[in-house]
Short mmCIF file of C-alpha atoms and ligand atoms in Angstrom, two decimals:
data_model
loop_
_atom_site.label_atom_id
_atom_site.label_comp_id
_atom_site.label_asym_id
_atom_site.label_seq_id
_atom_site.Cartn_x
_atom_site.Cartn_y
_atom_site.Cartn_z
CA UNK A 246 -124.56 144.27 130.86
CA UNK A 247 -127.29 143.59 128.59
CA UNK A 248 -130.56 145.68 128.81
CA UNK A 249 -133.34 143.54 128.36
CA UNK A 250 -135.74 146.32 126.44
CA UNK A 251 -133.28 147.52 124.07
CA UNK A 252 -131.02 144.78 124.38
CA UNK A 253 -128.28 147.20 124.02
CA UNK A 254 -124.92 147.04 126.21
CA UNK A 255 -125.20 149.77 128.87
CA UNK A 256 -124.03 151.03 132.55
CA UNK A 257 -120.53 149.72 131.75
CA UNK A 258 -120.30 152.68 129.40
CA UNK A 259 -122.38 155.37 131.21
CA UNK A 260 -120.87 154.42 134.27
CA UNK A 261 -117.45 154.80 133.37
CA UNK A 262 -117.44 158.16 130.88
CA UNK A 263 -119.64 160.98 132.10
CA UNK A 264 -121.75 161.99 129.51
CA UNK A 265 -123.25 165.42 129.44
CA UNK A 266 -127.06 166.57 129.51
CA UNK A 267 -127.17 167.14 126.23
CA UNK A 268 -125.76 163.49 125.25
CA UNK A 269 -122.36 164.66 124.01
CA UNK A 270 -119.00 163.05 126.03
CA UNK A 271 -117.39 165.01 129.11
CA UNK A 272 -114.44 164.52 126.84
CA UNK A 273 -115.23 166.48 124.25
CA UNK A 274 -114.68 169.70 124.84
CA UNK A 275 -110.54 168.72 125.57
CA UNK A 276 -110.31 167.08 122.35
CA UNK A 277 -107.89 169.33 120.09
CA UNK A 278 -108.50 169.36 116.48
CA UNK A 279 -112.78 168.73 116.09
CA UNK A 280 -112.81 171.07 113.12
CA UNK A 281 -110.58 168.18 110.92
CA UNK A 282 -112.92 165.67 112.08
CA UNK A 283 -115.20 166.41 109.24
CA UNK A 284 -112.63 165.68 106.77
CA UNK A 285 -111.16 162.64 108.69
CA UNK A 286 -111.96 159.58 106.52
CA UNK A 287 -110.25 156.24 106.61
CA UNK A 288 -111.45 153.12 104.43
CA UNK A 289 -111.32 150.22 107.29
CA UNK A 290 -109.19 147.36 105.93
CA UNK A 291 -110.74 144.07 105.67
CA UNK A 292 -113.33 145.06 107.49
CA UNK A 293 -115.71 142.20 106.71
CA UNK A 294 -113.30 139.97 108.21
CA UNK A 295 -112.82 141.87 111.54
CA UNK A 296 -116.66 141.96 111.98
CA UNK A 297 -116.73 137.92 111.53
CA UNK A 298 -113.53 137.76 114.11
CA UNK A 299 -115.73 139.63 116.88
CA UNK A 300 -119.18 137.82 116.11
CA UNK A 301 -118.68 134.66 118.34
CA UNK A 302 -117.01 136.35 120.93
CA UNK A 303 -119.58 137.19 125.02
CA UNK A 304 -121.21 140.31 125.70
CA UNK A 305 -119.13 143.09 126.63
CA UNK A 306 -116.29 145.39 125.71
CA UNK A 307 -114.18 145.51 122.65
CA UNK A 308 -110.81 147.62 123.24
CA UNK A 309 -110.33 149.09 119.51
CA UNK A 310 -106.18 150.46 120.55
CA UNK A 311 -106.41 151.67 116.62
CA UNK A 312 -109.96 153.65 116.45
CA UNK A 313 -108.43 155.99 113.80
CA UNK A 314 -112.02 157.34 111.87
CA UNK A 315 -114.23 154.87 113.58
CA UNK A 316 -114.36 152.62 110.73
CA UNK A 317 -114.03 149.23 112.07
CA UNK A 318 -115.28 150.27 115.67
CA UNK A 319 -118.98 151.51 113.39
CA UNK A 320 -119.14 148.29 111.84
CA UNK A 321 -118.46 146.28 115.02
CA UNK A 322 -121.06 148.08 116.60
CA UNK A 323 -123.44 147.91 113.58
CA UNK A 324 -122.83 144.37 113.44
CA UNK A 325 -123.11 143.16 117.39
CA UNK A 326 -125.86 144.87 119.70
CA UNK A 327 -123.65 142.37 122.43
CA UNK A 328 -121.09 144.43 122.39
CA UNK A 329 -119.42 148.17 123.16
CA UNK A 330 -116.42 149.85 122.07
CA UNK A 331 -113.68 151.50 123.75
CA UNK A 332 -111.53 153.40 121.14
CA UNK A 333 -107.86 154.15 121.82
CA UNK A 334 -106.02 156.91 119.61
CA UNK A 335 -103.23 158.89 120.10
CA UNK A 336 -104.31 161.18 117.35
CA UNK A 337 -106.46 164.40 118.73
CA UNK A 338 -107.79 164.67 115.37
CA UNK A 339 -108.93 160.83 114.98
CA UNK A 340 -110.35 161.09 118.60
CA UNK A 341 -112.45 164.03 116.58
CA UNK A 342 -113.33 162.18 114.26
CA UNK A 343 -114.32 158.79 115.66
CA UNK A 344 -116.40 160.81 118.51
CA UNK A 345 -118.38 162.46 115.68
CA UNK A 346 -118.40 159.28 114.07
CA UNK A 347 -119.86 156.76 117.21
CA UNK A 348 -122.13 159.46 118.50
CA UNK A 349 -124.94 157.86 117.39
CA UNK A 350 -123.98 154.32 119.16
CA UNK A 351 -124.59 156.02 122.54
CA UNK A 352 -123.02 154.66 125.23
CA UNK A 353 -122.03 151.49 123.36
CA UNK A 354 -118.71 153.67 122.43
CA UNK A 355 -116.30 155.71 124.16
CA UNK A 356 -113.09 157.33 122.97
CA UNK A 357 -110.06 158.29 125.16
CA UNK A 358 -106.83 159.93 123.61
CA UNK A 359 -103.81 157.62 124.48
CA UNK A 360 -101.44 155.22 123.19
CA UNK A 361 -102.32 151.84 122.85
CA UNK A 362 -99.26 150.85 124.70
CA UNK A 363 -101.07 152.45 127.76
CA UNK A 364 -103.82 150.13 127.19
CA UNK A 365 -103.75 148.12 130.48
CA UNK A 366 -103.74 151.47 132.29
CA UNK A 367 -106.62 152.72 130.46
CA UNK A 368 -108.56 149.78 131.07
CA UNK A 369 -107.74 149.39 134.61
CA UNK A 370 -108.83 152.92 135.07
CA UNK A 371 -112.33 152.09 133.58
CA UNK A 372 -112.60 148.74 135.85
CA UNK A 373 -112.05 150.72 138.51
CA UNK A 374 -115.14 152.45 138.30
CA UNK A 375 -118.01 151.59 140.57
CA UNK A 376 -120.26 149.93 138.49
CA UNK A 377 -120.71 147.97 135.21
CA UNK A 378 -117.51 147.00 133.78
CA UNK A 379 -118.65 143.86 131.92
CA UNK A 380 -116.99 140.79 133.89
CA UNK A 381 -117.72 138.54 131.28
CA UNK A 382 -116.30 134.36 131.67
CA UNK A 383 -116.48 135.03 135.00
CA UNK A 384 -112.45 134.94 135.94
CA UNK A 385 -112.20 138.93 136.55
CA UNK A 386 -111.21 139.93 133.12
CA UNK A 387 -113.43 142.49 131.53
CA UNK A 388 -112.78 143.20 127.82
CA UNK A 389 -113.80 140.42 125.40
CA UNK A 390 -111.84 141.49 122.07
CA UNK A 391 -109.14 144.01 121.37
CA UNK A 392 -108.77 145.11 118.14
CA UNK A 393 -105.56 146.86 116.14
CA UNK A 394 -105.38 148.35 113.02
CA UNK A 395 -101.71 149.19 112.57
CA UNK A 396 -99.65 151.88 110.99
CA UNK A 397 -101.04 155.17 109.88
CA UNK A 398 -104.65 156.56 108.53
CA UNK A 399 -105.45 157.80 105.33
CA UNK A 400 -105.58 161.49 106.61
CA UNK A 401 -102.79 161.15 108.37
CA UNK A 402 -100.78 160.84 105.13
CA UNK A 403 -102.66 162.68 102.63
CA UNK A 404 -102.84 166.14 105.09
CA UNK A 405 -99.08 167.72 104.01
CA UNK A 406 -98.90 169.95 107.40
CA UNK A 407 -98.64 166.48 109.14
CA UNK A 408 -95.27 165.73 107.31
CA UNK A 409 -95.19 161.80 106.56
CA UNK A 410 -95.87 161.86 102.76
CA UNK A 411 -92.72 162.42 100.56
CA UNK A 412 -95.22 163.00 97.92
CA UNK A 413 -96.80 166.89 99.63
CA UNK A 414 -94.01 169.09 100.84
CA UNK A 415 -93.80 170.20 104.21
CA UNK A 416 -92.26 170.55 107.49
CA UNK A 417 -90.82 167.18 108.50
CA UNK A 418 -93.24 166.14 111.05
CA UNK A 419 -94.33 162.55 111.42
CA UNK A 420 -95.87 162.75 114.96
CA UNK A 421 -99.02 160.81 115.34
CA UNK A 422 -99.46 163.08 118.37
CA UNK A 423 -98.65 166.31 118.04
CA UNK A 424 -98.03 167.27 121.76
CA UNK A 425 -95.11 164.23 121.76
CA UNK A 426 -91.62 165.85 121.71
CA UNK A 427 -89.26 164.00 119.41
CA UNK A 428 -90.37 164.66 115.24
CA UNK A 429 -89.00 163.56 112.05
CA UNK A 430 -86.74 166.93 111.39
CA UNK A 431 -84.84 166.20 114.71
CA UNK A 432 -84.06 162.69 113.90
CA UNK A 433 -83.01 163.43 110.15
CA UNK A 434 -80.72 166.10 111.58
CA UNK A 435 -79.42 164.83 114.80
CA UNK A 436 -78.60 161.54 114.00
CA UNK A 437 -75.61 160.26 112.87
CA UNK A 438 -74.66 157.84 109.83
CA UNK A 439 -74.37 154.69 111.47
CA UNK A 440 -77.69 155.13 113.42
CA UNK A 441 -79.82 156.74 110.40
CA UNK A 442 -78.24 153.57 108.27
CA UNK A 443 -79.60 150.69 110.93
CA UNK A 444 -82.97 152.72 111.32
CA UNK A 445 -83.48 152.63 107.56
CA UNK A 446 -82.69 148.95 107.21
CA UNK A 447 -84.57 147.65 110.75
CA UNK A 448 -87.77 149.72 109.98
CA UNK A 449 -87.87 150.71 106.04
CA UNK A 450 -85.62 147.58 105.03
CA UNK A 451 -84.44 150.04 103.27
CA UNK A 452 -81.55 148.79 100.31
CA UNK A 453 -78.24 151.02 100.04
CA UNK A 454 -79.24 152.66 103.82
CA UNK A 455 -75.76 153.29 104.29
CA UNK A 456 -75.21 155.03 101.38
CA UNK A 457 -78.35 157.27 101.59
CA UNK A 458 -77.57 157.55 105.48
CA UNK A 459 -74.19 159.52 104.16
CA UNK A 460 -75.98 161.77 101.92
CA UNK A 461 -78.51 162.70 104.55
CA UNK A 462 -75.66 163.24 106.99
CA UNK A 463 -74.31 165.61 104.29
CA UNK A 464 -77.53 167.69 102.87
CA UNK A 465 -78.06 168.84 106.73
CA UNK A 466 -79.65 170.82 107.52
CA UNK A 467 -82.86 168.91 105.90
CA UNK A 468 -85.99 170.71 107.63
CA UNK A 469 -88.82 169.35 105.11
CA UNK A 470 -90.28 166.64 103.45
CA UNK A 471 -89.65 167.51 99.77
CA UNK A 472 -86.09 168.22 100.67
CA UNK A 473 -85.54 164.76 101.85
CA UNK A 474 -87.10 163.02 99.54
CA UNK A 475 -84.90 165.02 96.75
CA UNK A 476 -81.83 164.20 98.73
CA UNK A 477 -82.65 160.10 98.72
CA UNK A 478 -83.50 160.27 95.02
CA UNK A 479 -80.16 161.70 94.31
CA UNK A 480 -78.21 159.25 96.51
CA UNK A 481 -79.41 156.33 94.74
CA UNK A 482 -78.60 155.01 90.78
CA UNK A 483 -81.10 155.34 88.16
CA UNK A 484 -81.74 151.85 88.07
CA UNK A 485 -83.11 152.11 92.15
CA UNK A 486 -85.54 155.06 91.04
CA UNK A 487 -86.61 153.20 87.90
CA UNK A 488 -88.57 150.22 91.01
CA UNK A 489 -90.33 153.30 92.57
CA UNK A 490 -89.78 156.22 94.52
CA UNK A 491 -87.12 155.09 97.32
CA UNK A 492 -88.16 157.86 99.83
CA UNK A 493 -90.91 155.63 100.21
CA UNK A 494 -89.23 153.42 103.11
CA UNK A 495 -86.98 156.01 104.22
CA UNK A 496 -89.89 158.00 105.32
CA UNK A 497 -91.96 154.29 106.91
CA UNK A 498 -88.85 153.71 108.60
CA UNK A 499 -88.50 157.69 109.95
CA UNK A 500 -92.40 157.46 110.50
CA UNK A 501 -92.15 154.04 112.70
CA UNK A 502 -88.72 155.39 114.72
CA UNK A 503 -90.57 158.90 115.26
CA UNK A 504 -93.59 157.03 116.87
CA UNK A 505 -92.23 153.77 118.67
CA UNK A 506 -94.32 151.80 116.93
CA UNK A 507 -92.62 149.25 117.33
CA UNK A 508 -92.03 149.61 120.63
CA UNK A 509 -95.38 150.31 121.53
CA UNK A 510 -97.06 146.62 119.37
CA UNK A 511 -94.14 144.96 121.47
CA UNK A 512 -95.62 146.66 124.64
CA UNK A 513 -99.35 146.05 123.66
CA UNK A 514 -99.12 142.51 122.78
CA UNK A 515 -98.90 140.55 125.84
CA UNK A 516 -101.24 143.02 127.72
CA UNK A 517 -104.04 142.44 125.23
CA UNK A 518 -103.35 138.52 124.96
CA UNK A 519 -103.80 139.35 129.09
CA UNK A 520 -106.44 141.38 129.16
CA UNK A 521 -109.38 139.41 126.86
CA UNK A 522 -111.60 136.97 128.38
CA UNK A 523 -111.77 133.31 127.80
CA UNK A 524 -113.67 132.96 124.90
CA UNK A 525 -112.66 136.60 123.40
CA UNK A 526 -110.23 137.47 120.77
CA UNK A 527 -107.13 139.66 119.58
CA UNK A 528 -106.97 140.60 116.41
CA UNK A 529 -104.51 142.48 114.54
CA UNK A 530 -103.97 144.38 110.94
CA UNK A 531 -100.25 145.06 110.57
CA UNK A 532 -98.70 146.23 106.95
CA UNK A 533 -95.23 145.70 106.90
CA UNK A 534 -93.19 142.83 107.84
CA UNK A 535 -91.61 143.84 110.86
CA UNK A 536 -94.85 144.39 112.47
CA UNK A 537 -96.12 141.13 111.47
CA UNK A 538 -93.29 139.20 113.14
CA UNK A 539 -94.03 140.43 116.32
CA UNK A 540 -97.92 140.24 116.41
CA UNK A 541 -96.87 135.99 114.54
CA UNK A 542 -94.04 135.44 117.31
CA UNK A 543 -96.51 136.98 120.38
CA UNK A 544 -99.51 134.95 119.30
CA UNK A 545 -97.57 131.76 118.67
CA UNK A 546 -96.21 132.16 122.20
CA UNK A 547 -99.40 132.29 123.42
CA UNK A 548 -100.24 129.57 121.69
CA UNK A 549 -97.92 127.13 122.49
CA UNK A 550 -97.84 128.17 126.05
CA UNK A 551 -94.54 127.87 126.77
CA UNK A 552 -94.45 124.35 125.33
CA UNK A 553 -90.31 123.13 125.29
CA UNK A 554 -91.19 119.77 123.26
CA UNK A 555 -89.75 119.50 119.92
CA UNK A 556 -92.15 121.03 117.13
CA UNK A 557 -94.52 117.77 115.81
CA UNK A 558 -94.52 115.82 118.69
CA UNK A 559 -97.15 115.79 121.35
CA UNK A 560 -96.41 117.94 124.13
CA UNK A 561 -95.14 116.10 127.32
CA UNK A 562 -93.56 119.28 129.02
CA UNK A 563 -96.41 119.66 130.94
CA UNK A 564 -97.68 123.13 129.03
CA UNK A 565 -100.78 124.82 129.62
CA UNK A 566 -101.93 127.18 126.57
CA UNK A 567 -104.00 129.83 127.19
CA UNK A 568 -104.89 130.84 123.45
CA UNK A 569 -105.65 129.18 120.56
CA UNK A 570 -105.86 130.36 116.72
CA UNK A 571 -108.66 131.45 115.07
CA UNK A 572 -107.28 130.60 111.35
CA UNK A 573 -103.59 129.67 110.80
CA UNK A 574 -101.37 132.00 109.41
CA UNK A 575 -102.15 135.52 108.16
CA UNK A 576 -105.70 136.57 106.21
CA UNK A 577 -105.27 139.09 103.27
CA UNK A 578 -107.35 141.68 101.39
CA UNK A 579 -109.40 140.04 98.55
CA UNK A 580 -108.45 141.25 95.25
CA UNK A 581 -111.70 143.36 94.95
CA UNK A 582 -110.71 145.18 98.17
CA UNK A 583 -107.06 146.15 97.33
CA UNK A 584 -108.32 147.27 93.88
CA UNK A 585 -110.85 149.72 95.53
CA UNK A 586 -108.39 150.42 98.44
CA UNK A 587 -104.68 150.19 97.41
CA UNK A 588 -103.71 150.98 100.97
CA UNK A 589 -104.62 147.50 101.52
CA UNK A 590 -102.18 146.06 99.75
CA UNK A 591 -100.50 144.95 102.56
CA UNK A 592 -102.22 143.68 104.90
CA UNK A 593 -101.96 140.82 107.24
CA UNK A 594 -104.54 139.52 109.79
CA UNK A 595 -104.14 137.37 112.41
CA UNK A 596 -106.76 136.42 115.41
CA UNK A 597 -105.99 133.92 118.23
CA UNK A 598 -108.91 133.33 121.06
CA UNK A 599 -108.27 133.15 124.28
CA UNK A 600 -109.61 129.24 125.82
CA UNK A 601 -112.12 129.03 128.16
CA UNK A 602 -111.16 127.38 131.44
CA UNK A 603 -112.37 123.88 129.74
CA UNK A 604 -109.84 124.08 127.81
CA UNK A 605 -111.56 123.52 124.14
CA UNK A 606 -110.37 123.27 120.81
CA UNK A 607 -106.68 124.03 120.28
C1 LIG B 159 -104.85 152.46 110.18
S1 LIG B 159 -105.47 153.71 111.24
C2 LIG B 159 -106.89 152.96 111.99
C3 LIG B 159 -108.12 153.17 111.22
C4 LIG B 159 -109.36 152.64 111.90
N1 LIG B 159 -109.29 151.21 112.11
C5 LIG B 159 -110.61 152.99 111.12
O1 LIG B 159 -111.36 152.07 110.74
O2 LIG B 159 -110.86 154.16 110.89
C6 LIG B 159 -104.34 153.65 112.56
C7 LIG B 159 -104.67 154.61 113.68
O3 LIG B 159 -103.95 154.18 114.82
C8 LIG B 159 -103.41 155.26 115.48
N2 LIG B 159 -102.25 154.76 116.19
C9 LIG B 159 -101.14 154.22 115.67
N3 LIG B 159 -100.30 153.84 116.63
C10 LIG B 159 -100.92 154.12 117.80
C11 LIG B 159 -100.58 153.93 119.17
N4 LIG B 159 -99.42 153.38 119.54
N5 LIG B 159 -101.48 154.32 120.10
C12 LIG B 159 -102.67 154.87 119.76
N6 LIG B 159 -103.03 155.10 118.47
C13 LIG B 159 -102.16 154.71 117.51
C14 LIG B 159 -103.11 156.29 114.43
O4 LIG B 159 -103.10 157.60 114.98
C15 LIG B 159 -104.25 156.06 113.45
O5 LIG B 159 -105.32 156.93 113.73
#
């Protein structure tokens, strides 16, 4: 709800997340790892572009399942009085650092620690609270964007006691949350060749993953980074190593098996096209391609609403789409950006809107 003096979002927030006398949130004090946030940046990707995606889009809340530093969820907030932010992370020491980061946004922003693919749940938990969950469009749905920035932060890779770089030795980690029980080490040495192989080439497309698989399978037991990455080098010809280091997708596809991140977009994806209000928007950042195929396939879905005509002709099946998109086919950094930010590189961005009972423009 809009307050017409400051014409700031509010009750929705302060209703739903205590927030103690001295301003600071209830949650706080349980959040593990504060004394990282300091050092917690992140560059938001494209972050121009996700401002512009959430500028057209009713008063109320935007679910950020990604908040990571804060980056994107500041700038949306910067950007749109209209709106407020609930940040998702499953990261104790991103929840640090986006809290620190949104404290001065008030009650416009509220972080919980959990995994996006909880995201209905967390939302349904804040609906349920007496008063102010937005109810913008007027059909019981609450949240008016959701937002994800896939994949991993920049402090996520560049701290070595976190164990995803093959560039900083360590303990072979991976866990975006550190309470979850399965890590990189136990997959590396627990698996066996034909497993380790498919995991490499589903998640890392990773070339000769049979033949790397075998090595792995014989260097156990491989309990750090630096050791892996020594035992891939060596498993591969010269002529690999020459096109870069070819840890590199061994340790994506150990990094995306060791958090179900697949699994977890898969999850999130229908819930969020669910979840927004007509007239509000999902919008996603993924970096590698097996990502992008499922956020592409769930959105054109959604799109075609479970249209059965034959692609080109008009649509006599009797099919009622609920979304529409934004911009066909995938955005991508400018130049400029991935010069400044080479973790950029890859990134795709797509945005479908969900119509307003009118229908509109599809
Ligand atoms: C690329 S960073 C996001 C950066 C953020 N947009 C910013 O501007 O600072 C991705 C973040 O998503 C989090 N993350 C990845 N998968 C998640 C999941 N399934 N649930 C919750 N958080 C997740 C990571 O812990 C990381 O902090």
């Amino acid at each position: 709800m809009r307050s017409p003096s400051t014409g700031v979002v509010e009750d929705f927030f302060s209703a739903l997340f205590r927030t103690g006398r001295n301003g600071t949130s209830a949650l706080a004090p349980v959040v593990e790892g504060l004394r990282m946030a300091q050092a917690f940046e992140h560059e938001p990707v494209m972050a121009d572009e996700v401002v512009a995606a959430f500028g057209a889009v009713a008063p109320g809340v935007v679910v950020d399942g990604t908040v990571g530093a804060g980056g994107h969820a500041a700038a949306i907030l910067a950007a749109h009085r209209h709106l407020g932010v609930l940040g998702l992370d499953r990261d104790p020491s991103a929840v640090a650092a986006s809290l620190q980061r949104l404290q001065g946004f008030g009650a416009r922003a509220k972080i919980r620690r959990a995994p996006f693919g909880a995201m209905g749940a967390e939302v349904a938990a804040a609906s349920a609270t007496p008063s102010g969950w937005p109810a913008s469009g007027g059909r019981g749905h609450s949240v008016t964007g959701v937002l994800l920035d896939l994949g991993v932060s920049s402090p996520q890779l560049d701290r070595a006691e976190r164990g995803f770089s093959y560039r900083r030795p360590a303990r072979l980690d991976m866990r975006m949350d550190p309470s979850s029980a399965l890590d990189a080490a136990q997959i590396v040495n627990n698996a066996d060749v034909g497993e380790l192989a498919r995991m490499f080439a589903a998640n890392g497309e990773v070339r000769l993953a049979g033949r790397i698989a075998r090595a792995i399978v014989g260097a156990r037991p491989i309990e750090t980074t630096d050791e892996l990455a020594a035992v891939v080098a060596a498993a591969v010809p010269a002529a690999v190593r020459r096109r870069g280091h070819p840890a590199r997708r061994v340790f994506q596809a150990l990094r995306i098996t060791v958090n179900d991140e697949l699994g977890q977009l898969a999850t999130v994806l229908p819930v969020a096209l669910e979840l927004v209000a007509p007239g509000g928007r999902v919008a996603v950042i993924s970096y590698h391609s097996g990502e992008d195929r499922l956020v592409k396939a769930a959105f054109a879905e959604a799109v075609a609403g479970g249209c059965t005509c034959p692609p080109g002709l008009p649509c006599v099946c009797g099919a009622e789409p609920e979304h529409r998109w934004v911009f066909r086919g995938a955005r991508k950094p400018s130049a400029a950006e991935v010069e400044r930010n080479r973790r950029a590189e890859s990134a795709r961005f797509r945005v479908v809107e969900r119509l307003t009972d009118s229908g509109g423009d599809r």
